[in-house]
């Protein structure tokens, strides 16, 4: 069902070590077989892979401290699921020259994780099936990706992180495949969308979203992601420009399915069927949701191992904000939580 890793292997030089491995020194993931690194590496290994969803090829990308080796101790695996408007690499492996670390992949590799991500159907380097790449399609993408992850790591159960509609994709996958999800992080999530300003704006375009499997996504639209919540000062203006440089080579349209789901079809995830431990992280100024909306979801989660965190002075795109280290901090501690001993 899947290709072997493509021949090209690259070594990415570490840069912007603003968070430092010292923060994670000595921390062991709850389900990890090995501790995180004790020192910052000089380089990070990366590899490219393909997953197959029927005849659609999906581009996958992986980063680790070192190249995979036969019979090595297993590292905990973290899979990052991108949102509606940008592909995987610009979402999770962005370089912003002279502005510090913006690659979540690099950060969690330094914490000792084997980190993966993927361009969903119709995004980035992946093929397009011609559909609108809605949440249901995204779940099928993740099923295909997990075949590759299991083949390459030997692990049947991994951690997932998703932001915005990527969080909805990840939660829907956790609902569909509970035995494959270890710990689940939902950032900038939307449940029903009630009272959310951004969801209300999208609802005005429902008919257009229904009529077209792709929507316009040009440079100005990317810039608007960082202004629409009303606090543009929490982002460095170089960030959207770096995303624009990375994304516009793929064209000025992207799939419309997740926007349509969020405008017309919510809720698409039943919290009572999400069995994994869950961290929900929300920026206090995020226009895609309200506290009431997310707490409604949170209260229905069946697993007692759950956390709800509001990130101060942060809006929708927490991973790109000047306060992104707050997100990394809560993620790191949730993923590394010790397993309960008593029952």
XYZ file of C-alpha atoms in Angstrom:
343
model
C 0.000 0.000 0.000
C 2.908 2.373 0.511
C 6.153 3.283 -1.184
C 9.478 2.914 0.546
C 11.091 6.202 1.595
C 12.278 8.121 -1.450
C 15.995 8.048 -2.063
C 16.655 11.651 -1.089
C 17.702 12.072 2.530
C 18.623 15.437 3.910
C 20.322 16.669 7.032
C 18.930 19.949 8.291
C 21.233 22.185 10.306
C 19.774 23.248 13.613
C 19.007 26.922 13.968
C 17.319 29.240 16.433
C 17.711 27.039 19.490
C 15.599 29.445 21.483
C 13.850 26.856 23.574
C 16.816 24.551 24.170
C 16.952 20.910 25.037
C 17.673 21.892 28.616
C 13.956 22.449 29.172
C 13.330 18.804 28.445
C 16.459 17.346 30.015
C 15.642 14.184 31.913
C 11.977 14.086 30.861
C 10.665 10.771 29.569
C 7.434 10.470 27.588
C 4.821 8.364 29.363
C 4.939 5.717 26.649
C 8.487 6.233 25.431
C 11.102 3.521 25.570
C 13.996 5.997 25.580
C 14.601 9.334 27.329
C 14.817 12.584 25.423
C 18.192 13.935 24.354
C 20.389 15.439 27.037
C 22.111 17.955 24.762
C 21.262 19.968 21.688
C 22.342 18.147 18.519
C 24.312 19.879 15.819
C 22.044 18.494 13.140
C 18.621 16.909 12.632
C 17.957 14.045 10.223
C 14.989 14.257 7.855
C 13.357 11.956 5.337
C 10.551 12.046 2.784
C 7.955 9.308 2.233
C 4.798 8.618 0.246
C 1.513 7.202 1.492
C -1.196 5.924 -0.855
C -4.914 6.583 -0.471
C -6.168 4.431 -3.330
C -4.388 6.034 -6.321
C -3.697 9.347 -4.565
C -0.108 9.847 -3.400
C 0.258 11.779 -0.151
C 3.569 13.452 0.662
C 4.950 12.742 4.135
C 7.899 14.281 5.955
C 9.804 13.042 9.008
C 12.436 14.456 11.361
C 14.524 12.730 14.050
C 17.730 13.323 15.937
C 19.505 10.610 13.921
C 18.809 8.402 10.922
C 16.696 5.328 11.659
C 18.729 2.222 12.462
C 17.857 -1.442 12.707
C 17.147 -2.726 16.231
C 17.422 0.734 17.793
C 15.353 1.629 20.899
C 12.025 3.099 19.832
C 11.409 6.812 20.160
C 7.943 8.177 20.929
C 6.242 9.223 17.683
C 4.405 12.540 17.258
C 2.292 13.176 14.143
C 1.398 16.802 13.294
C -1.849 17.409 11.351
C -2.122 20.669 9.392
C -5.124 22.958 9.078
C -7.262 24.414 6.283
C -5.105 27.026 4.594
C -1.493 25.820 4.488
C 0.335 22.575 3.845
C 2.427 20.599 6.317
C 5.919 22.036 5.957
C 4.868 25.689 6.145
C 2.680 24.792 9.135
C 5.227 22.816 11.143
C 8.692 23.243 9.661
C 8.777 26.942 8.792
C 12.041 28.877 8.575
C 11.823 32.612 9.306
C 15.356 33.938 8.793
C 16.729 35.862 11.744
C 13.552 35.471 13.823
C 14.244 32.409 15.964
C 12.766 28.921 15.873
C 9.390 28.455 14.200
C 9.662 24.751 13.361
C 7.553 22.708 15.758
C 9.165 19.669 14.196
C 12.624 20.827 15.260
C 11.447 21.672 18.767
C 9.947 18.246 19.414
C 12.783 16.392 17.747
C 15.032 18.058 20.342
C 12.653 16.832 23.041
C 13.323 13.290 21.815
C 10.398 12.619 19.483
C 10.267 10.996 16.069
C 8.151 13.688 14.354
C 6.016 13.186 11.231
C 3.661 15.315 9.181
C 1.812 15.044 5.850
C 0.266 17.175 3.112
C -3.414 16.260 2.943
C -5.212 15.445 -0.299
C -4.966 18.473 -2.612
C -2.388 20.346 -0.513
C 1.319 21.008 -1.012
C 3.231 18.162 -2.643
C 0.388 15.656 -2.398
C -1.799 14.589 -5.303
C -5.388 15.752 -5.491
C -8.248 13.292 -5.788
C -10.423 16.135 -7.047
C -12.556 16.085 -3.916
C -12.792 19.029 -1.518
C -10.555 17.371 1.105
C -13.115 17.616 3.905
C -12.682 16.177 7.388
C -13.842 12.704 6.325
C -11.269 12.718 3.521
C -8.637 13.821 6.038
C -9.397 10.796 8.219
C -8.749 8.528 5.232
C -5.484 10.401 4.598
C -4.387 9.710 8.168
C -5.279 6.033 7.875
C -2.990 5.816 4.831
C -0.257 7.729 6.645
C -0.408 5.420 9.656
C 0.393 2.463 7.411
C 3.704 4.154 6.594
C 4.408 5.256 10.167
C 3.818 1.741 11.487
C 5.975 0.218 8.766
C 8.856 2.594 9.453
C 8.708 2.803 13.261
C 7.163 -0.526 14.279
C 4.700 1.355 16.487
C 0.964 0.765 16.332
C -0.012 3.658 18.595
C 1.330 7.224 18.418
C 0.712 10.775 19.625
C -1.256 13.210 17.457
C -1.324 17.011 17.379
C -3.664 19.040 15.195
C -4.319 22.749 14.927
C -7.533 24.410 13.716
C -9.230 22.057 11.233
C -6.166 19.829 11.682
C -7.394 19.374 15.234
C -10.790 18.357 13.910
C -9.109 15.919 11.512
C -7.019 14.463 14.332
C -10.012 14.148 16.687
C -12.119 12.535 13.951
C -9.293 10.074 13.314
C -9.078 9.322 17.054
C -12.817 8.640 17.020
C -12.490 6.330 14.003
C -9.264 4.557 15.037
C -9.045 4.680 18.855
C -6.470 1.889 19.043
C -3.962 3.906 16.998
C -3.922 7.100 19.099
C -1.851 7.436 22.259
C -2.148 11.058 23.466
C -4.074 13.680 21.492
C -3.481 17.442 21.426
C -6.142 19.728 19.946
C -5.024 23.323 19.395
C -7.331 26.091 18.121
C -10.096 23.481 17.903
C -13.745 24.133 17.018
C -16.591 21.924 18.265
C -19.939 23.433 17.288
C -18.640 26.908 16.487
C -21.443 28.666 18.338
C -20.641 32.342 18.972
C -17.310 32.182 17.097
C -16.693 35.220 14.892
C -14.578 33.437 12.279
C -17.122 30.627 11.904
C -19.864 33.209 11.418
C -17.818 34.847 8.651
C -17.439 31.515 6.877
C -21.151 30.814 7.122
C -21.760 33.767 4.805
C -19.918 31.837 2.068
C -21.585 28.437 2.441
C -23.072 28.356 -1.052
C -19.762 29.238 -2.685
C -17.964 26.627 -0.610
C -20.531 24.017 -1.614
C -20.250 24.905 -5.292
C -16.452 24.691 -5.555
C -14.080 21.963 -4.331
C -11.297 24.584 -4.104
C -11.222 28.122 -2.733
C -9.013 31.158 -3.252
C -5.950 31.328 -1.016
C -3.634 34.120 -2.106
C -0.998 36.143 -0.261
C -3.539 38.552 1.224
C -5.628 35.684 2.547
C -2.560 34.255 4.307
C -1.829 37.658 5.840
C -5.441 37.891 7.038
C -4.964 34.788 9.210
C -2.714 36.920 11.423
C -4.978 39.971 11.614
C -8.527 38.593 11.729
C -8.578 38.023 15.509
C -7.727 41.685 16.141
C -4.286 41.345 17.743
C -1.730 41.494 14.902
C 1.028 42.633 17.266
C 1.345 39.150 18.748
C 2.897 37.960 15.469
C 6.123 38.981 13.792
C 5.185 40.376 10.340
C 7.966 38.253 8.832
C 5.968 35.088 9.620
C 3.145 35.450 7.063
C 5.685 36.517 4.454
C 7.684 33.343 5.070
C 4.508 31.268 4.749
C 3.598 33.076 1.524
C 7.039 32.312 0.094
C 6.635 28.636 0.998
C 3.011 28.220 -0.124
C 2.467 30.249 -3.260
C 4.583 27.854 -5.324
C 1.625 25.468 -4.951
C -0.785 27.982 -6.482
C -3.433 30.351 -5.172
C -6.226 27.838 -4.494
C -6.635 25.107 -1.896
C -9.391 22.611 -1.023
C -12.587 24.069 0.429
C -13.844 21.042 2.357
C -12.727 21.885 5.878
C -14.087 25.436 5.550
C -17.428 23.992 4.440
C -17.479 21.504 7.300
C -16.743 24.270 9.803
C -19.379 26.571 8.291
C -22.208 24.119 7.690
C -21.588 20.679 9.185
C -20.451 21.105 12.785
C -20.165 19.157 14.955
C -18.299 16.453 13.037
C -16.661 14.863 16.097
C -18.488 13.200 18.987
C -16.393 13.841 22.126
C -17.889 10.792 23.842
C -16.168 8.622 21.207
C -12.694 10.149 21.606
C -11.132 7.680 24.021
C -7.539 8.963 24.157
C -6.109 11.324 26.778
C -6.688 14.834 25.410
C -5.080 18.246 25.825
C -7.172 21.142 24.498
C -5.181 24.366 24.087
C -6.914 27.612 23.127
C -5.559 31.114 22.560
C -7.556 33.595 24.620
C -8.277 35.673 21.482
C -9.021 32.808 19.083
C -11.964 33.755 16.865
C -12.580 30.166 15.721
C -14.144 29.179 19.032
C -15.331 30.313 22.432
C -14.514 28.962 25.864
C -18.095 27.725 26.205
C -17.909 25.829 22.908
C -14.679 24.048 23.794
C -15.593 23.370 27.410
C -18.770 21.688 26.166
C -16.562 19.282 24.188
C -14.067 18.913 27.044
C -16.688 17.951 29.642
C -17.953 15.096 27.453
C -14.561 13.449 26.955
C -14.680 10.023 28.632
C -11.004 9.767 29.591
C -10.194 11.345 32.949
C -6.686 12.094 31.659
C -7.546 15.420 30.043
C -6.482 19.053 30.263
C -7.943 22.370 29.107
C -5.462 25.229 28.742
C -6.032 28.856 27.753
C -2.887 30.426 26.311
C -2.686 34.091 27.377
C -2.009 36.869 24.856
C -2.383 34.351 22.039
C -4.887 34.071 19.182
C -5.718 31.397 16.615
C -2.240 30.645 15.262
C -0.512 29.890 18.552
C 2.393 28.070 16.942
C 3.327 31.175 14.947
C 2.884 33.756 17.695
C 5.556 35.529 19.684
C 4.258 33.503 22.634
C 4.583 30.134 20.846
C 6.815 28.817 23.631
C 3.682 28.710 25.831
C 2.133 26.195 23.441
C 5.318 24.124 23.262
C 5.533 24.099 27.066
C 2.025 22.711 27.642
C 2.441 20.215 24.809
C 5.766 18.970 26.159
C 4.397 18.442 29.657
C 1.211 16.738 28.493
C 3.075 14.310 26.251
C 5.623 13.532 28.961
C 3.079 13.032 31.762
C 3.823 9.958 33.898
C 1.375 7.114 33.611
C -0.934 6.688 36.629
C 0.199 3.924 39.011
C -2.948 3.463 41.075
C -6.394 2.513 39.792
